[in-house]
XYZ file of C-alpha atoms in Angstrom:
253
model
C 86.768 267.741 38.716
C 88.698 266.232 40.435
C 91.748 266.312 41.182
C 94.840 263.924 40.629
C 96.585 266.043 43.973
C 93.732 265.446 46.054
C 93.913 261.785 45.482
C 97.430 261.164 45.743
C 97.203 262.999 48.983
C 94.059 260.354 50.393
C 96.113 257.141 49.250
C 98.658 258.332 51.053
C 96.899 258.502 53.991
C 97.760 255.156 56.516
C 95.922 253.137 57.044
C 92.712 255.506 56.084
C 94.100 255.472 52.272
C 94.110 252.152 52.113
C 90.677 251.691 53.240
C 89.781 254.617 50.966
C 90.271 253.224 48.006
C 88.619 249.688 48.719
C 85.994 252.290 49.442
C 85.350 253.820 46.293
C 86.459 250.182 44.143
C 83.340 248.586 45.974
C 80.816 251.976 44.871
C 82.293 251.408 41.579
C 81.836 248.305 41.468
C 78.748 247.895 43.348
C 76.888 250.814 43.479
C 76.632 253.779 46.746
C 73.604 251.781 48.438
C 75.371 248.184 48.408
C 79.071 249.094 49.341
C 78.161 251.472 51.788
C 75.691 248.670 53.661
C 78.892 246.289 52.794
C 81.250 248.983 54.273
C 78.727 248.496 57.703
C 78.018 245.220 57.719
C 82.398 244.692 57.592
C 82.828 246.572 60.886
C 80.386 244.034 62.577
C 77.614 246.900 63.249
C 73.556 245.759 63.036
C 71.661 248.440 61.304
C 67.622 248.254 62.031
C 66.607 250.849 58.492
C 62.541 251.227 59.110
C 60.386 252.638 56.263
C 57.205 251.960 54.523
C 56.267 250.958 51.490
C 54.863 253.921 49.972
C 58.170 255.146 51.521
C 60.340 253.499 49.336
C 58.462 253.536 46.545
C 58.911 257.656 46.957
C 62.656 257.417 47.918
C 63.413 254.930 44.644
C 61.109 257.294 41.767
C 59.700 260.249 43.367
C 61.712 263.893 43.502
C 62.140 263.881 46.648
C 64.175 266.028 49.398
C 65.619 263.640 52.247
C 66.196 266.262 55.491
C 68.090 263.984 58.850
C 70.641 264.785 62.044
C 74.157 264.150 61.775
C 75.391 263.708 65.281
C 78.449 261.867 63.727
C 80.973 260.801 60.919
C 79.304 257.233 60.506
C 75.876 259.477 59.809
C 77.159 259.182 55.378
C 77.139 255.900 55.044
C 74.337 254.806 57.480
C 71.936 257.068 55.478
C 73.126 256.038 52.149
C 72.958 251.963 52.457
C 69.086 252.663 53.726
C 68.188 255.068 50.261
C 67.283 252.824 46.678
C 70.274 253.068 44.494
C 69.432 255.183 41.865
C 71.776 257.110 39.623
C 70.155 261.350 40.750
C 70.549 260.256 44.449
C 72.853 264.089 45.405
C 73.688 264.047 48.687
C 74.619 267.834 49.964
C 77.967 267.515 52.207
C 80.762 269.024 53.412
C 83.766 270.265 49.943
C 86.797 269.033 52.127
C 85.526 265.361 51.244
C 84.533 265.859 47.815
C 87.165 262.631 45.624
C 87.805 261.285 49.002
C 85.854 258.370 47.006
C 85.913 259.878 43.359
C 82.973 257.221 42.229
C 80.939 258.884 44.418
C 81.187 261.941 43.411
C 78.588 262.646 40.558
C 76.628 262.283 43.525
C 77.717 265.134 45.285
C 76.747 268.808 45.557
C 79.420 270.511 47.656
C 79.164 273.310 50.764
C 81.390 275.266 51.743
C 81.969 274.666 56.055
C 85.344 275.078 56.698
C 84.615 278.552 58.407
C 82.064 277.321 60.471
C 84.595 274.412 61.370
C 87.784 276.191 62.308
C 85.977 277.497 65.269
C 84.159 274.701 66.831
C 86.674 272.971 68.896
C 85.834 269.491 68.047
C 86.187 269.550 64.690
C 89.506 270.639 64.639
C 91.686 267.652 63.913
C 88.994 266.995 61.682
C 89.675 270.804 59.845
C 93.499 270.761 60.045
C 93.641 266.563 58.057
C 90.905 268.213 55.314
C 92.731 271.501 55.272
C 95.940 269.413 53.979
C 94.108 267.662 50.754
C 91.476 269.803 50.032
C 92.309 273.870 48.981
C 89.266 274.302 49.032
C 88.469 274.106 52.787
C 90.548 277.970 52.709
C 88.190 279.921 51.187
C 87.100 283.390 52.904
C 83.846 283.105 54.387
C 83.125 285.447 51.269
C 84.153 282.831 48.602
C 82.026 280.117 50.860
C 78.886 281.677 50.858
C 78.805 282.513 46.934
C 79.891 278.973 46.475
C 77.618 277.749 48.574
C 74.338 280.408 47.247
C 75.148 278.160 43.767
C 75.244 274.895 44.988
C 71.137 275.645 46.840
C 70.611 276.450 43.125
C 72.514 273.895 41.481
C 70.308 271.611 44.683
C 66.955 272.925 43.867
C 66.848 271.892 39.992
C 68.021 268.402 40.316
C 65.138 268.436 42.730
C 63.119 270.242 39.688
C 64.479 267.394 37.202
C 62.521 264.517 39.640
C 65.839 263.807 42.019
C 66.531 262.782 45.479
C 68.387 264.819 47.279
C 69.439 264.563 51.490
C 69.899 267.388 53.488
C 71.697 267.174 56.823
C 70.688 270.943 57.725
C 72.074 270.446 61.105
C 76.428 269.926 60.141
C 78.640 272.431 60.098
C 77.547 274.225 63.570
C 78.638 273.750 67.247
C 75.208 273.736 68.740
C 73.525 270.961 66.280
C 70.842 273.988 64.968
C 69.681 273.918 61.987
C 71.323 276.157 59.308
C 68.749 277.990 57.024
C 69.858 276.686 53.776
C 67.394 274.314 53.401
C 64.343 277.440 53.555
C 66.569 278.608 50.585
C 66.691 274.634 48.857
C 63.179 274.993 49.561
C 62.419 279.169 48.007
C 64.003 277.739 45.261
C 62.634 274.506 44.418
C 59.865 275.432 41.355
C 58.127 272.783 41.397
C 57.027 272.138 44.976
C 53.981 271.006 44.490
C 55.259 267.446 42.809
C 58.093 267.407 45.811
C 57.220 265.336 48.983
C 59.944 265.991 52.773
C 61.037 262.708 54.249
C 62.333 262.806 57.027
C 65.417 260.089 58.351
C 66.373 259.827 61.951
C 69.719 258.242 62.597
C 70.288 256.952 65.764
C 73.187 254.333 67.239
C 75.936 256.983 65.925
C 78.427 258.647 67.674
C 82.320 259.827 67.236
C 83.410 256.493 69.066
C 82.560 254.818 65.586
C 85.575 254.754 65.122
C 86.753 251.779 67.563
C 83.907 250.012 64.976
C 87.430 248.970 62.953
C 88.682 246.784 65.911
C 87.562 243.058 65.404
C 84.563 242.526 67.628
C 84.252 246.161 69.222
C 80.611 246.689 67.614
C 79.070 244.458 69.814
C 79.803 246.630 72.697
C 78.772 249.560 70.319
C 74.208 250.636 69.690
C 72.678 249.072 67.195
C 72.905 251.997 63.756
C 68.798 252.726 63.100
C 67.515 255.146 60.466
C 63.854 255.556 60.235
C 61.769 256.960 57.842
C 59.132 259.736 58.843
C 55.640 259.720 56.775
C 55.898 262.099 53.342
C 55.310 265.848 53.926
C 54.271 268.065 50.350
C 56.534 270.278 49.961
C 53.943 272.744 48.636
C 53.130 273.457 52.500
C 56.515 275.845 52.513
C 55.249 277.666 49.736
C 54.060 281.339 51.204
C 56.831 281.048 54.206
C 59.983 282.928 53.260
C 64.123 280.972 53.493
C 64.940 281.455 56.943
C 60.817 280.390 58.184
C 60.650 277.185 56.003
C 64.004 275.988 58.050
C 62.844 276.594 61.547
C 59.879 275.171 60.996
C 60.748 271.861 59.135
C 62.797 271.552 62.431
C 60.085 272.337 64.512
C 57.994 269.512 62.774
C 61.453 267.499 63.137
């Protein structure tokens, strides 16, 4: 459930609070795909999306796991802008961002990674901000693990119900190495023979993307790109343990 307290805290953030409320209203009116694309284009960013027609069909209609790299915060709106609008799209993402945009809450499968962020110096500022807003950022590692197990199970069930689930398996750690959660997700999908895995390759994002809010700054920054791969059949991982599946998928990526 969405917390009223969280919403109030977000609305009081200087500058950022108004911007988030605006994006939330646009998601409610336009849907996440058009709203996210509009956000990017308003900054003057150039966006390039590459996917073949058959990939577009898979992403629009079929049970699919989308696996993406996560070099920077702008990856989330960029990936969402590259996906077609569908009601059964779900994004596995940091629980600290739940209720930032209430209109998008129904698409979020939260994972609790604060215990990773707190040990990562480059994420300290983000951790402190989210902790002030969200109680979920204060969970113990044991509590976080239990909730993450539930979230991965929920994600697998959604895929079995022919949904699209997107995951950033390298998120939440210092080294960018993939976490085994994507392998546990694959292992829990029952109807693997009916599921595709599509890789999304994100380029051009960085921590400098915050400067894009300054008029004209995007002209000095790279084009934002998303390329979608040929699909893999999830069934090829049917005999693999979770950690092995994650390692194989990372190698394939």
